[in-house]
Amino acid sequence: MKGELGDLAAFVAVARARGFRDGARVTGVSASGLSEAVRRLEARLGVRLLHRTTRSVVLTEAGKRLLERLGPALAEMEAALDVANGFRDRPAGVLRLNVPVSAARLVLPAIVPGFLAAYPDIRLEVIAEESFVDVLAAGCDAGIRYDERLEQDMIAVPIGPRIQRFATAAAPAYLDRRGRPAHPRDLLGHACLRGRFPSGAMMSWEFEREGEVVRVDPTGPLLVQIGGATDLLVDAAVAGSGIVTLFEEWLRPHLDSGALEPVLEPWWLRFPGPFLYYPGRRLVPAPLRAFIDFIKASAAPPMSGRGLEDDR
């Protein structure tokens, strides 16, 4: 039984990492050891689970179905074993978080160094992506999302700033050349630098002032996928290519330096900050419990209003 569980864990590690070498880095087991474990599992089941090439590893249909069922099951087993971790003087183990790129850039830098210093026996792994995934199936303990993206059966804990704004800005030279918008609808006559989510949905340009909400769908010379290419929007705006809308904290260094000038600031949309979320139907691993306690202890008093839940 122990050997079978080890082979199953090896398969999950390789499938999630999409390769034997990356799986080896995550697990600490050699690539050849993982390969042999997967071969034993395939021989035992009588089906191929992975298509192997010299450049990649791809799940077969049988492999996909097995991974879908194994991911949550192994997570539950890890959580059950982790109960003993709570009896240690200091929690230890791995904490895996799935977060959007904006959270990795704007929220976690103020939290992670202090957390790592407080819990030196915990190793934190952060996967930053814009796709909305099942955190358990992805092998993660928790994620960070905004309230409109949270699933109903998730427990949500406030993390990071409780109020954020989308800021709109452009280089002063661009505004001198093309004029300064006085109303959000004026953006329809400007070169706007847009972002699109991996799902294909366009990033919304929404504005609000004294109860009036205005949504516009401008066009422009640059469209990037939100995530790793987001900084290209900012660089293009600083270079004078057009107007950009993004998290205020992302643009703040350029606003403070004067490289970007605020546009339509009285209309900037305010919205509730993000949440750390995790499944409420499973035991909470000790590293995650330590992280939750840490962000609660260091957080400002939470904002009142919709979308707030506690892990009661």
PDB file of C-alpha atoms in Angstrom:
ATOM      1  CA  MET A   1       0.000   0.000   0.000  1.00  0.00           C
ATOM      2  CA  LYS A   2       2.817   2.416   0.904  1.00  0.00           C
ATOM      3  CA  GLY A   3       4.507   1.800  -2.450  1.00  0.00           C
ATOM      4  CA  GLU A   4       1.277   2.356  -4.336  1.00  0.00           C
ATOM      5  CA  LEU A   5       0.700   5.659  -2.568  1.00  0.00           C
ATOM      6  CA  GLY A   6       4.238   6.728  -3.396  1.00  0.00           C
ATOM      7  CA  ASP A   7       3.717   5.916  -7.072  1.00  0.00           C
ATOM      8  CA  LEU A   8       0.437   7.830  -7.094  1.00  0.00           C
ATOM      9  CA  ALA A   9       2.115  10.835  -5.471  1.00  0.00           C
ATOM     10  CA  ALA A  10       4.906  10.661  -8.069  1.00  0.00           C
ATOM     11  CA  PHE A  11       2.360  10.661 -10.892  1.00  0.00           C
ATOM     12  CA  VAL A  12       0.553  13.685  -9.429  1.00  0.00           C
ATOM     13  CA  ALA A  13       3.831  15.589  -9.005  1.00  0.00           C
ATOM     14  CA  VAL A  14       4.909  14.942 -12.610  1.00  0.00           C
ATOM     15  CA  ALA A  15       1.461  15.731 -13.999  1.00  0.00           C
ATOM     16  CA  ARG A  16       1.200  19.022 -12.132  1.00  0.00           C
ATOM     17  CA  ALA A  17       4.754  20.068 -12.984  1.00  0.00           C
ATOM     18  CA  ARG A  18       4.280  18.887 -16.603  1.00  0.00           C
ATOM     19  CA  GLY A  19       7.668  17.252 -16.596  1.00  0.00           C
ATOM     20  CA  PHE A  20       9.938  14.883 -14.701  1.00  0.00           C
ATOM     21  CA  ARG A  21      12.684  17.435 -14.071  1.00  0.00           C
ATOM     22  CA  ASP A  22      10.290  20.055 -12.697  1.00  0.00           C
ATOM     23  CA  GLY A  23       8.546  17.355 -10.688  1.00  0.00           C
ATOM     24  CA  ALA A  24      11.906  16.357  -9.237  1.00  0.00           C
ATOM     25  CA  ARG A  25      12.599  19.935  -8.167  1.00  0.00           C
ATOM     26  CA  VAL A  26       9.268  20.102  -6.350  1.00  0.00           C
ATOM     27  CA  THR A  27       9.445  16.703  -4.640  1.00  0.00           C
ATOM     28  CA  GLY A  28      13.167  16.270  -4.051  1.00  0.00           C
ATOM     29  CA  VAL A  29      12.983  12.860  -5.762  1.00  0.00           C
ATOM     30  CA  SER A  30      15.224  12.293  -8.785  1.00  0.00           C
ATOM     31  CA  ALA A  31      13.681  12.515 -12.259  1.00  0.00           C
ATOM     32  CA  SER A  32      14.632   8.903 -12.897  1.00  0.00           C
ATOM     33  CA  GLY A  33      12.953   7.869  -9.634  1.00  0.00           C
ATOM     34  CA  LEU A  34       9.734   9.633 -10.643  1.00  0.00           C
ATOM     35  CA  SER A  35       9.877   8.062 -14.102  1.00  0.00           C
ATOM     36  CA  GLU A  36      10.223   4.584 -12.633  1.00  0.00           C
ATOM     37  CA  ALA A  37       7.345   5.207 -10.212  1.00  0.00           C
ATOM     38  CA  VAL A  38       5.052   6.297 -13.053  1.00  0.00           C
ATOM     39  CA  ARG A  39       6.042   3.251 -15.105  1.00  0.00           C
ATOM     40  CA  ARG A  40       5.156   0.958 -12.188  1.00  0.00           C
ATOM     41  CA  LEU A  41       1.793   2.675 -11.811  1.00  0.00           C
ATOM     42  CA  GLU A  42       1.030   2.380 -15.523  1.00  0.00           C
ATOM     43  CA  ALA A  43       2.000  -1.304 -15.489  1.00  0.00           C
ATOM     44  CA  ARG A  44      -0.214  -1.918 -12.474  1.00  0.00           C
ATOM     45  CA  LEU A  45      -3.198  -0.145 -14.051  1.00  0.00           C
ATOM     46  CA  GLY A  46      -2.604  -1.464 -17.538  1.00  0.00           C
ATOM     47  CA  VAL A  47      -3.059   1.951 -19.179  1.00  0.00           C
ATOM     48  CA  ARG A  48      -0.761   4.766 -20.283  1.00  0.00           C
ATOM     49  CA  LEU A  49      -1.110   7.852 -18.135  1.00  0.00           C
ATOM     50  CA  LEU A  50       1.461  10.156 -19.758  1.00  0.00           C
ATOM     51  CA  HIS A  51       2.590  10.830 -23.304  1.00  0.00           C
ATOM     52  CA  ARG A  52       6.343  11.376 -23.048  1.00  0.00           C
ATOM     53  CA  THR A  53       8.488  13.205 -25.592  1.00  0.00           C
ATOM     54  CA  THR A  54      11.985  14.603 -25.367  1.00  0.00           C
ATOM     55  CA  ARG A  55      10.504  18.065 -24.788  1.00  0.00           C
ATOM     56  CA  SER A  56       7.282  17.618 -22.836  1.00  0.00           C
ATOM     57  CA  VAL A  57       4.969  15.403 -20.818  1.00  0.00           C
ATOM     58  CA  VAL A  58       1.266  15.410 -21.666  1.00  0.00           C
ATOM     59  CA  LEU A  59      -1.525  13.639 -19.824  1.00  0.00           C
ATOM     60  CA  THR A  60      -3.495  10.998 -21.662  1.00  0.00           C
ATOM     61  CA  GLU A  61      -7.266  10.995 -21.215  1.00  0.00           C
ATOM     62  CA  ALA A  62      -6.874   8.265 -18.565  1.00  0.00           C
ATOM     63  CA  GLY A  63      -4.206  10.367 -16.873  1.00  0.00           C
ATOM     64  CA  LYS A  64      -6.474  13.424 -16.815  1.00  0.00           C
ATOM     65  CA  ARG A  65      -9.298  11.499 -15.203  1.00  0.00           C
ATOM     66  CA  LEU A  66      -6.977   9.953 -12.620  1.00  0.00           C
ATOM     67  CA  LEU A  67      -5.463  13.336 -11.736  1.00  0.00           C
ATOM     68  CA  GLU A  68      -8.910  14.878 -11.275  1.00  0.00           C
ATOM     69  CA  ARG A  69      -9.775  12.258  -8.669  1.00  0.00           C
ATOM     70  CA  LEU A  70      -6.365  11.962  -7.032  1.00  0.00           C
ATOM     71  CA  GLY A  71      -5.641  15.655  -6.457  1.00  0.00           C
ATOM     72  CA  PRO A  72      -8.349  16.279  -3.834  1.00  0.00           C
ATOM     73  CA  ALA A  73      -7.858  12.836  -2.276  1.00  0.00           C
ATOM     74  CA  LEU A  74      -4.110  13.339  -1.756  1.00  0.00           C
ATOM     75  CA  ALA A  75      -4.733  16.827  -0.412  1.00  0.00           C
ATOM     76  CA  GLU A  76      -7.091  15.377   2.187  1.00  0.00           C
ATOM     77  CA  MET A  77      -4.514  12.761   3.157  1.00  0.00           C
ATOM     78  CA  GLU A  78      -1.814  15.412   3.515  1.00  0.00           C
ATOM     79  CA  ALA A  79      -4.150  17.506   5.653  1.00  0.00           C
ATOM     80  CA  ALA A  80      -4.957  14.521   7.869  1.00  0.00           C
ATOM     81  CA  LEU A  81      -1.264  13.750   8.408  1.00  0.00           C
ATOM     82  CA  ASP A  82      -0.685  17.429   9.096  1.00  0.00           C
ATOM     83  CA  VAL A  83      -2.816  17.255  12.238  1.00  0.00           C
ATOM     84  CA  ALA A  84       0.293  16.134  14.105  1.00  0.00           C
ATOM     85  CA  ASN A  85       2.048  19.246  12.842  1.00  0.00           C
ATOM     86  CA  GLY A  86      -0.125  21.305  15.166  1.00  0.00           C
ATOM     87  CA  PHE A  87       1.636  19.766  18.142  1.00  0.00           C
ATOM     88  CA  ARG A  88       5.029  21.158  17.082  1.00  0.00           C
ATOM     89  CA  ASP A  89       6.473  24.261  18.702  1.00  0.00           C
ATOM     90  CA  ARG A  90       6.649  25.807  15.243  1.00  0.00           C
ATOM     91  CA  PRO A  91       4.577  24.677  12.227  1.00  0.00           C
ATOM     92  CA  ALA A  92       6.566  23.171   9.384  1.00  0.00           C
ATOM     93  CA  GLY A  93       5.914  22.040   5.845  1.00  0.00           C
ATOM     94  CA  VAL A  94       4.968  23.477   2.493  1.00  0.00           C
ATOM     95  CA  LEU A  95       2.288  26.111   1.870  1.00  0.00           C
ATOM     96  CA  ARG A  96       1.172  26.414  -1.757  1.00  0.00           C
ATOM     97  CA  LEU A  97      -0.780  29.492  -2.859  1.00  0.00           C
ATOM     98  CA  ASN A  98      -2.430  30.159  -6.232  1.00  0.00           C
ATOM     99  CA  VAL A  99      -2.696  33.910  -6.789  1.00  0.00           C
ATOM    100  CA  PRO A 100      -3.235  36.411  -9.599  1.00  0.00           C
ATOM    101  CA  VAL A 101      -0.159  38.275 -10.799  1.00  0.00           C
ATOM    102  CA  SER A 102      -1.526  41.497  -9.291  1.00  0.00           C
ATOM    103  CA  ALA A 103      -1.568  39.905  -5.829  1.00  0.00           C
ATOM    104  CA  ALA A 104       1.962  38.561  -6.239  1.00  0.00           C
ATOM    105  CA  ARG A 105       3.080  42.072  -7.138  1.00  0.00           C
ATOM    106  CA  LEU A 106       0.918  44.288  -4.926  1.00  0.00           C
ATOM    107  CA  VAL A 107      -0.263  42.260  -1.917  1.00  0.00           C
ATOM    108  CA  LEU A 108       2.242  39.554  -1.005  1.00  0.00           C
ATOM    109  CA  PRO A 109       5.443  41.674  -0.864  1.00  0.00           C
ATOM    110  CA  ALA A 110       4.159  43.372   2.297  1.00  0.00           C
ATOM    111  CA  ILE A 111       3.326  40.010   3.920  1.00  0.00           C
ATOM    112  CA  VAL A 112       5.745  37.313   2.782  1.00  0.00           C
ATOM    113  CA  PRO A 113       9.057  38.526   4.301  1.00  0.00           C
ATOM    114  CA  GLY A 114       7.538  38.872   7.769  1.00  0.00           C
ATOM    115  CA  PHE A 115       5.774  35.529   7.494  1.00  0.00           C
ATOM    116  CA  LEU A 116       8.932  33.701   6.427  1.00  0.00           C
ATOM    117  CA  ALA A 117      10.849  35.293   9.295  1.00  0.00           C
ATOM    118  CA  ALA A 118       8.152  34.271  11.794  1.00  0.00           C
ATOM    119  CA  TYR A 119       7.902  30.685  10.470  1.00  0.00           C
ATOM    120  CA  PRO A 120      11.343  29.582   9.251  1.00  0.00           C
ATOM    121  CA  ASP A 121      10.274  25.921   9.027  1.00  0.00           C
ATOM    122  CA  ILE A 122       7.586  26.662   6.419  1.00  0.00           C
ATOM    123  CA  ARG A 123       8.428  26.751   2.720  1.00  0.00           C
ATOM    124  CA  LEU A 124       6.090  28.975   0.720  1.00  0.00           C
ATOM    125  CA  GLU A 125       5.349  28.176  -2.927  1.00  0.00           C
ATOM    126  CA  VAL A 126       3.456  30.786  -4.945  1.00  0.00           C
ATOM    127  CA  ILE A 127       1.921  30.062  -8.346  1.00  0.00           C
ATOM    128  CA  ALA A 128       0.943  33.317 -10.049  1.00  0.00           C
ATOM    129  CA  GLU A 129      -1.540  33.057 -12.913  1.00  0.00           C
ATOM    130  CA  GLU A 130      -4.751  34.694 -14.086  1.00  0.00           C
ATOM    131  CA  SER A 131      -6.749  31.521 -14.778  1.00  0.00           C
ATOM    132  CA  PHE A 132      -9.319  30.658 -12.144  1.00  0.00           C
ATOM    133  CA  VAL A 133      -8.500  27.151 -11.001  1.00  0.00           C
ATOM    134  CA  ASP A 134      -9.710  24.623  -8.450  1.00  0.00           C
ATOM    135  CA  VAL A 135      -7.043  25.134  -5.804  1.00  0.00           C
ATOM    136  CA  LEU A 136      -7.250  21.551  -4.555  1.00  0.00           C
ATOM    137  CA  ALA A 137      -7.064  20.027  -8.030  1.00  0.00           C
ATOM    138  CA  ALA A 138      -4.084  22.301  -8.740  1.00  0.00           C
ATOM    139  CA  GLY A 139      -2.312  20.993  -5.654  1.00  0.00           C
ATOM    140  CA  CYS A 140      -2.577  24.275  -3.745  1.00  0.00           C
ATOM    141  CA  ASP A 141      -3.721  24.879  -0.181  1.00  0.00           C
ATOM    142  CA  ALA A 142      -5.320  28.277  -0.777  1.00  0.00           C
ATOM    143  CA  GLY A 143      -5.601  31.118  -3.238  1.00  0.00           C
ATOM    144  CA  ILE A 144      -6.163  34.848  -3.457  1.00  0.00           C
ATOM    145  CA  ARG A 145      -9.151  36.246  -5.354  1.00  0.00           C
ATOM    146  CA  TYR A 146     -11.652  39.080  -5.261  1.00  0.00           C
ATOM    147  CA  ASP A 147     -15.115  38.425  -3.839  1.00  0.00           C
ATOM    148  CA  GLU A 148     -16.911  38.200  -7.179  1.00  0.00           C
ATOM    149  CA  ARG A 149     -14.653  35.287  -8.096  1.00  0.00           C
ATOM    150  CA  LEU A 150     -15.071  33.292  -4.900  1.00  0.00           C
ATOM    151  CA  GLU A 151     -16.943  30.004  -4.938  1.00  0.00           C
ATOM    152  CA  GLN A 152     -19.801  29.538  -2.498  1.00  0.00           C
ATOM    153  CA  ASP A 153     -18.202  26.737  -0.469  1.00  0.00           C
ATOM    154  CA  MET A 154     -14.977  28.633   0.178  1.00  0.00           C
ATOM    155  CA  ILE A 155     -13.914  30.327   3.398  1.00  0.00           C
ATOM    156  CA  ALA A 156     -12.597  33.835   2.735  1.00  0.00           C
ATOM    157  CA  VAL A 157     -10.250  35.877   4.918  1.00  0.00           C
ATOM    158  CA  PRO A 158      -9.388  39.510   4.053  1.00  0.00           C
ATOM    159  CA  ILE A 159      -5.800  39.975   2.924  1.00  0.00           C
ATOM    160  CA  GLY A 160      -4.022  43.137   1.856  1.00  0.00           C
ATOM    161  CA  PRO A 161      -5.611  46.580   1.406  1.00  0.00           C
ATOM    162  CA  ARG A 162      -9.345  46.599   2.038  1.00  0.00           C
ATOM    163  CA  ILE A 163     -10.076  49.330  -0.471  1.00  0.00           C
ATOM    164  CA  GLN A 164      -8.369  49.593  -3.853  1.00  0.00           C
ATOM    165  CA  ARG A 165      -8.839  51.781  -6.918  1.00  0.00           C
ATOM    166  CA  PHE A 166      -8.338  51.446 -10.626  1.00  0.00           C
ATOM    167  CA  ALA A 167      -6.251  54.385 -11.810  1.00  0.00           C
ATOM    168  CA  THR A 168      -6.230  55.824 -15.311  1.00  0.00           C
ATOM    169  CA  ALA A 169      -3.110  57.621 -16.499  1.00  0.00           C
ATOM    170  CA  ALA A 170      -0.985  58.662 -19.455  1.00  0.00           C
ATOM    171  CA  ALA A 171       2.337  60.324 -20.118  1.00  0.00           C
ATOM    172  CA  PRO A 172       2.159  64.146 -19.956  1.00  0.00           C
ATOM    173  CA  ALA A 173       3.571  64.327 -23.504  1.00  0.00           C
ATOM    174  CA  TYR A 174       0.707  62.173 -24.808  1.00  0.00           C
ATOM    175  CA  LEU A 175      -1.891  64.337 -23.067  1.00  0.00           C
ATOM    176  CA  ASP A 176      -0.254  67.527 -24.357  1.00  0.00           C
ATOM    177  CA  ARG A 177      -0.498  66.088 -27.852  1.00  0.00           C
ATOM    178  CA  ARG A 178      -3.966  64.509 -27.744  1.00  0.00           C
ATOM    179  CA  GLY A 179      -5.764  66.481 -25.026  1.00  0.00           C
ATOM    180  CA  ARG A 180      -6.946  65.614 -21.522  1.00  0.00           C
ATOM    181  CA  PRO A 181     -10.227  63.688 -21.216  1.00  0.00           C
ATOM    182  CA  ALA A 182     -12.873  65.456 -19.122  1.00  0.00           C
ATOM    183  CA  HIS A 183     -15.363  62.559 -19.058  1.00  0.00           C
ATOM    184  CA  PRO A 184     -14.914  58.780 -19.396  1.00  0.00           C
ATOM    185  CA  ARG A 185     -16.693  58.821 -22.761  1.00  0.00           C
ATOM    186  CA  ASP A 186     -13.890  61.060 -24.068  1.00  0.00           C
ATOM    187  CA  LEU A 187     -11.655  57.977 -23.909  1.00  0.00           C
ATOM    188  CA  LEU A 188     -13.406  56.646 -27.015  1.00  0.00           C
ATOM    189  CA  GLY A 189     -11.441  59.219 -28.977  1.00  0.00           C
ATOM    190  CA  HIS A 190      -8.067  58.272 -27.470  1.00  0.00           C
ATOM    191  CA  ALA A 191      -5.440  55.587 -27.929  1.00  0.00           C
ATOM    192  CA  CYS A 192      -6.139  53.225 -25.030  1.00  0.00           C
ATOM    193  CA  LEU A 193      -3.847  50.406 -23.961  1.00  0.00           C
ATOM    194  CA  ARG A 194      -5.961  47.346 -23.117  1.00  0.00           C
ATOM    195  CA  GLY A 195      -5.622  44.093 -21.218  1.00  0.00           C
ATOM    196  CA  ARG A 196      -7.375  40.784 -21.860  1.00  0.00           C
ATOM    197  CA  PHE A 197      -7.705  37.864 -19.431  1.00  0.00           C
ATOM    198  CA  PRO A 198      -6.619  34.337 -20.444  1.00  0.00           C
ATOM    199  CA  SER A 199     -10.330  33.458 -20.704  1.00  0.00           C
ATOM    200  CA  GLY A 200     -10.630  35.956 -23.563  1.00  0.00           C
ATOM    201  CA  ALA A 201     -12.641  38.489 -21.544  1.00  0.00           C
ATOM    202  CA  MET A 202     -11.489  42.079 -21.878  1.00  0.00           C
ATOM    203  CA  MET A 203     -10.471  43.972 -18.774  1.00  0.00           C
ATOM    204  CA  SER A 204     -13.354  46.334 -18.006  1.00  0.00           C
ATOM    205  CA  TRP A 205     -12.933  50.103 -18.081  1.00  0.00           C
ATOM    206  CA  GLU A 206     -15.478  51.249 -15.507  1.00  0.00           C
ATOM    207  CA  PHE A 207     -15.737  54.619 -13.793  1.00  0.00           C
ATOM    208  CA  GLU A 208     -17.916  56.019 -10.993  1.00  0.00           C
ATOM    209  CA  ARG A 209     -18.577  59.503  -9.660  1.00  0.00           C
ATOM    210  CA  GLU A 210     -21.304  60.591  -7.245  1.00  0.00           C
ATOM    211  CA  GLY A 211     -23.381  57.538  -8.001  1.00  0.00           C
ATOM    212  CA  GLU A 212     -22.996  57.739 -11.794  1.00  0.00           C
ATOM    213  CA  VAL A 213     -21.394  54.630 -13.287  1.00  0.00           C
ATOM    214  CA  VAL A 214     -19.928  54.771 -16.790  1.00  0.00           C
ATOM    215  CA  ARG A 215     -18.530  51.790 -18.691  1.00  0.00           C
ATOM    216  CA  VAL A 216     -16.561  52.332 -21.875  1.00  0.00           C
ATOM    217  CA  ASP A 217     -14.985  49.954 -24.369  1.00  0.00           C
ATOM    218  CA  PRO A 218     -12.196  52.003 -25.973  1.00  0.00           C
ATOM    219  CA  THR A 219      -9.762  50.859 -28.629  1.00  0.00           C
ATOM    220  CA  GLY A 220      -6.080  51.413 -29.070  1.00  0.00           C
ATOM    221  CA  PRO A 221      -2.776  50.282 -30.512  1.00  0.00           C
ATOM    222  CA  LEU A 222      -1.851  47.688 -27.848  1.00  0.00           C
ATOM    223  CA  LEU A 223      -3.637  44.669 -26.381  1.00  0.00           C
ATOM    224  CA  VAL A 224      -1.852  42.290 -23.979  1.00  0.00           C
ATOM    225  CA  GLN A 225      -2.842  39.252 -21.937  1.00  0.00           C
ATOM    226  CA  ILE A 226      -3.192  40.205 -18.290  1.00  0.00           C
ATOM    227  CA  GLY A 227      -0.467  38.576 -16.237  1.00  0.00           C
ATOM    228  CA  GLY A 228       3.146  38.465 -17.257  1.00  0.00           C
ATOM    229  CA  ALA A 229       2.663  41.031 -20.048  1.00  0.00           C
ATOM    230  CA  THR A 230       0.896  43.648 -17.905  1.00  0.00           C
ATOM    231  CA  ASP A 231       4.082  45.650 -17.364  1.00  0.00           C
ATOM    232  CA  LEU A 232       4.235  46.182 -21.123  1.00  0.00           C
ATOM    233  CA  LEU A 233       1.050  48.262 -20.845  1.00  0.00           C
ATOM    234  CA  VAL A 234       2.703  50.461 -18.245  1.00  0.00           C
ATOM    235  CA  ASP A 235       5.918  50.808 -20.232  1.00  0.00           C
ATOM    236  CA  ALA A 236       3.967  51.778 -23.346  1.00  0.00           C
ATOM    237  CA  ALA A 237       1.980  54.367 -21.398  1.00  0.00           C
ATOM    238  CA  VAL A 238       5.153  55.869 -19.921  1.00  0.00           C
ATOM    239  CA  ALA A 239       6.606  56.032 -23.450  1.00  0.00           C
ATOM    240  CA  GLY A 240       3.587  58.062 -24.608  1.00  0.00           C
ATOM    241  CA  SER A 241       1.733  55.411 -26.609  1.00  0.00           C
ATOM    242  CA  GLY A 242      -1.630  55.970 -24.956  1.00  0.00           C
ATOM    243  CA  ILE A 243      -3.802  55.820 -21.843  1.00  0.00           C
ATOM    244  CA  VAL A 244      -3.732  52.898 -19.402  1.00  0.00           C
ATOM    245  CA  THR A 245      -6.107  51.751 -16.649  1.00  0.00           C
ATOM    246  CA  LEU A 246      -4.690  49.506 -13.938  1.00  0.00           C
ATOM    247  CA  PHE A 247      -4.484  49.044 -10.168  1.00  0.00           C
ATOM    248  CA  GLU A 248      -3.520  52.361  -8.594  1.00  0.00           C
ATOM    249  CA  GLU A 249      -0.727  50.658  -6.596  1.00  0.00           C
ATOM    250  CA  TRP A 250       0.756  49.313  -9.848  1.00  0.00           C
ATOM    251  CA  LEU A 251       0.894  52.779 -11.395  1.00  0.00           C
ATOM    252  CA  ARG A 252       1.735  54.687  -8.198  1.00  0.00           C
ATOM    253  CA  PRO A 253       5.564  54.816  -8.656  1.00  0.00           C
ATOM    254  CA  HIS A 254       5.114  56.363 -12.105  1.00  0.00           C
ATOM    255  CA  LEU A 255       2.433  58.767 -10.866  1.00  0.00           C
ATOM    256  CA  ASP A 256       4.695  59.895  -8.020  1.00  0.00           C
ATOM    257  CA  SER A 257       7.663  60.370 -10.339  1.00  0.00           C
ATOM    258  CA  GLY A 258       5.635  62.346 -12.882  1.00  0.00           C
ATOM    259  CA  ALA A 259       6.260  59.834 -15.670  1.00  0.00           C
ATOM    260  CA  LEU A 260       2.489  59.337 -15.741  1.00  0.00           C
ATOM    261  CA  GLU A 261      -0.214  61.930 -15.137  1.00  0.00           C
ATOM    262  CA  PRO A 262      -3.569  61.029 -13.557  1.00  0.00           C
ATOM    263  CA  VAL A 263      -6.501  61.032 -15.962  1.00  0.00           C
ATOM    264  CA  LEU A 264     -10.118  61.376 -14.766  1.00  0.00           C
ATOM    265  CA  GLU A 265      -9.042  60.912 -11.118  1.00  0.00           C
ATOM    266  CA  PRO A 266     -12.436  61.960  -9.660  1.00  0.00           C
ATOM    267  CA  TRP A 267     -13.905  59.021 -11.617  1.00  0.00           C
ATOM    268  CA  TRP A 268     -11.486  56.326 -10.423  1.00  0.00           C
ATOM    269  CA  LEU A 269     -13.425  53.232  -9.390  1.00  0.00           C
ATOM    270  CA  ARG A 270     -13.077  52.016  -5.795  1.00  0.00           C
ATOM    271  CA  PHE A 271     -13.599  48.346  -4.966  1.00  0.00           C
ATOM    272  CA  PRO A 272     -13.102  45.951  -2.029  1.00  0.00           C
ATOM    273  CA  GLY A 273      -9.686  44.386  -1.632  1.00  0.00           C
ATOM    274  CA  PRO A 274      -8.805  40.707  -2.123  1.00  0.00           C
ATOM    275  CA  PHE A 275      -9.353  37.639   0.032  1.00  0.00           C
ATOM    276  CA  LEU A 276      -7.353  34.579   0.913  1.00  0.00           C
ATOM    277  CA  TYR A 277      -9.695  31.658   0.248  1.00  0.00           C
ATOM    278  CA  TYR A 278      -9.591  27.948   0.939  1.00  0.00           C
ATOM    279  CA  PRO A 279     -12.037  25.021   1.022  1.00  0.00           C
ATOM    280  CA  GLY A 280     -14.137  24.838   4.144  1.00  0.00           C
ATOM    281  CA  ARG A 281     -14.751  21.123   3.830  1.00  0.00           C
ATOM    282  CA  ARG A 282     -11.231  19.969   4.743  1.00  0.00           C
ATOM    283  CA  LEU A 283      -8.817  20.120   7.637  1.00  0.00           C
ATOM    284  CA  VAL A 284      -6.661  23.229   7.536  1.00  0.00           C
ATOM    285  CA  PRO A 285      -2.948  22.295   7.210  1.00  0.00           C
ATOM    286  CA  ALA A 286      -0.706  23.773   9.876  1.00  0.00           C
ATOM    287  CA  PRO A 287       1.274  25.991   7.440  1.00  0.00           C
ATOM    288  CA  LEU A 288      -1.981  27.473   6.104  1.00  0.00           C
ATOM    289  CA  ARG A 289      -3.321  27.980   9.627  1.00  0.00           C
ATOM    290  CA  ALA A 290      -0.108  29.821  10.510  1.00  0.00           C
ATOM    291  CA  PHE A 291      -0.483  32.023   7.409  1.00  0.00           C
ATOM    292  CA  ILE A 292      -4.114  32.815   8.235  1.00  0.00           C
ATOM    293  CA  ASP A 293      -3.218  33.732  11.807  1.00  0.00           C
ATOM    294  CA  PHE A 294      -0.336  35.879  10.562  1.00  0.00           C
ATOM    295  CA  ILE A 295      -2.408  37.932   8.110  1.00  0.00           C
ATOM    296  CA  LYS A 296      -5.181  38.369  10.679  1.00  0.00           C
ATOM    297  CA  ALA A 297      -2.707  39.613  13.284  1.00  0.00           C
ATOM    298  CA  SER A 298      -1.077  42.062  10.878  1.00  0.00           C
ATOM    299  CA  ALA A 299      -4.238  43.285   9.117  1.00  0.00           C
ATOM    300  CA  ALA A 300      -5.955  46.591   9.580  1.00  0.00           C
ATOM    301  CA  PRO A 301      -9.546  46.450  10.916  1.00  0.00           C
ATOM    302  CA  PRO A 302     -11.649  44.855   8.134  1.00  0.00           C
ATOM    303  CA  MET A 303     -13.998  46.883   6.003  1.00  0.00           C
ATOM    304  CA  SER A 304     -17.696  46.420   6.745  1.00  0.00           C
ATOM    305  CA  GLY A 305     -19.889  45.282   3.889  1.00  0.00           C
ATOM    306  CA  ARG A 306     -20.554  42.414   1.538  1.00  0.00           C
ATOM    307  CA  GLY A 307     -18.222  39.574   0.742  1.00  0.00           C
ATOM    308  CA  LEU A 308     -16.539  39.244   4.134  1.00  0.00           C
ATOM    309  CA  GLU A 309     -16.497  35.845   5.795  1.00  0.00           C
ATOM    310  CA  ASP A 310     -14.548  34.416   8.676  1.00  0.00           C
ATOM    311  CA  ASP A 311     -13.148  30.912   8.997  1.00  0.00           C
ATOM    312  CA  ARG A 312     -15.540  30.021  11.770  1.00  0.00           C
TER     313      ARG A 312
END
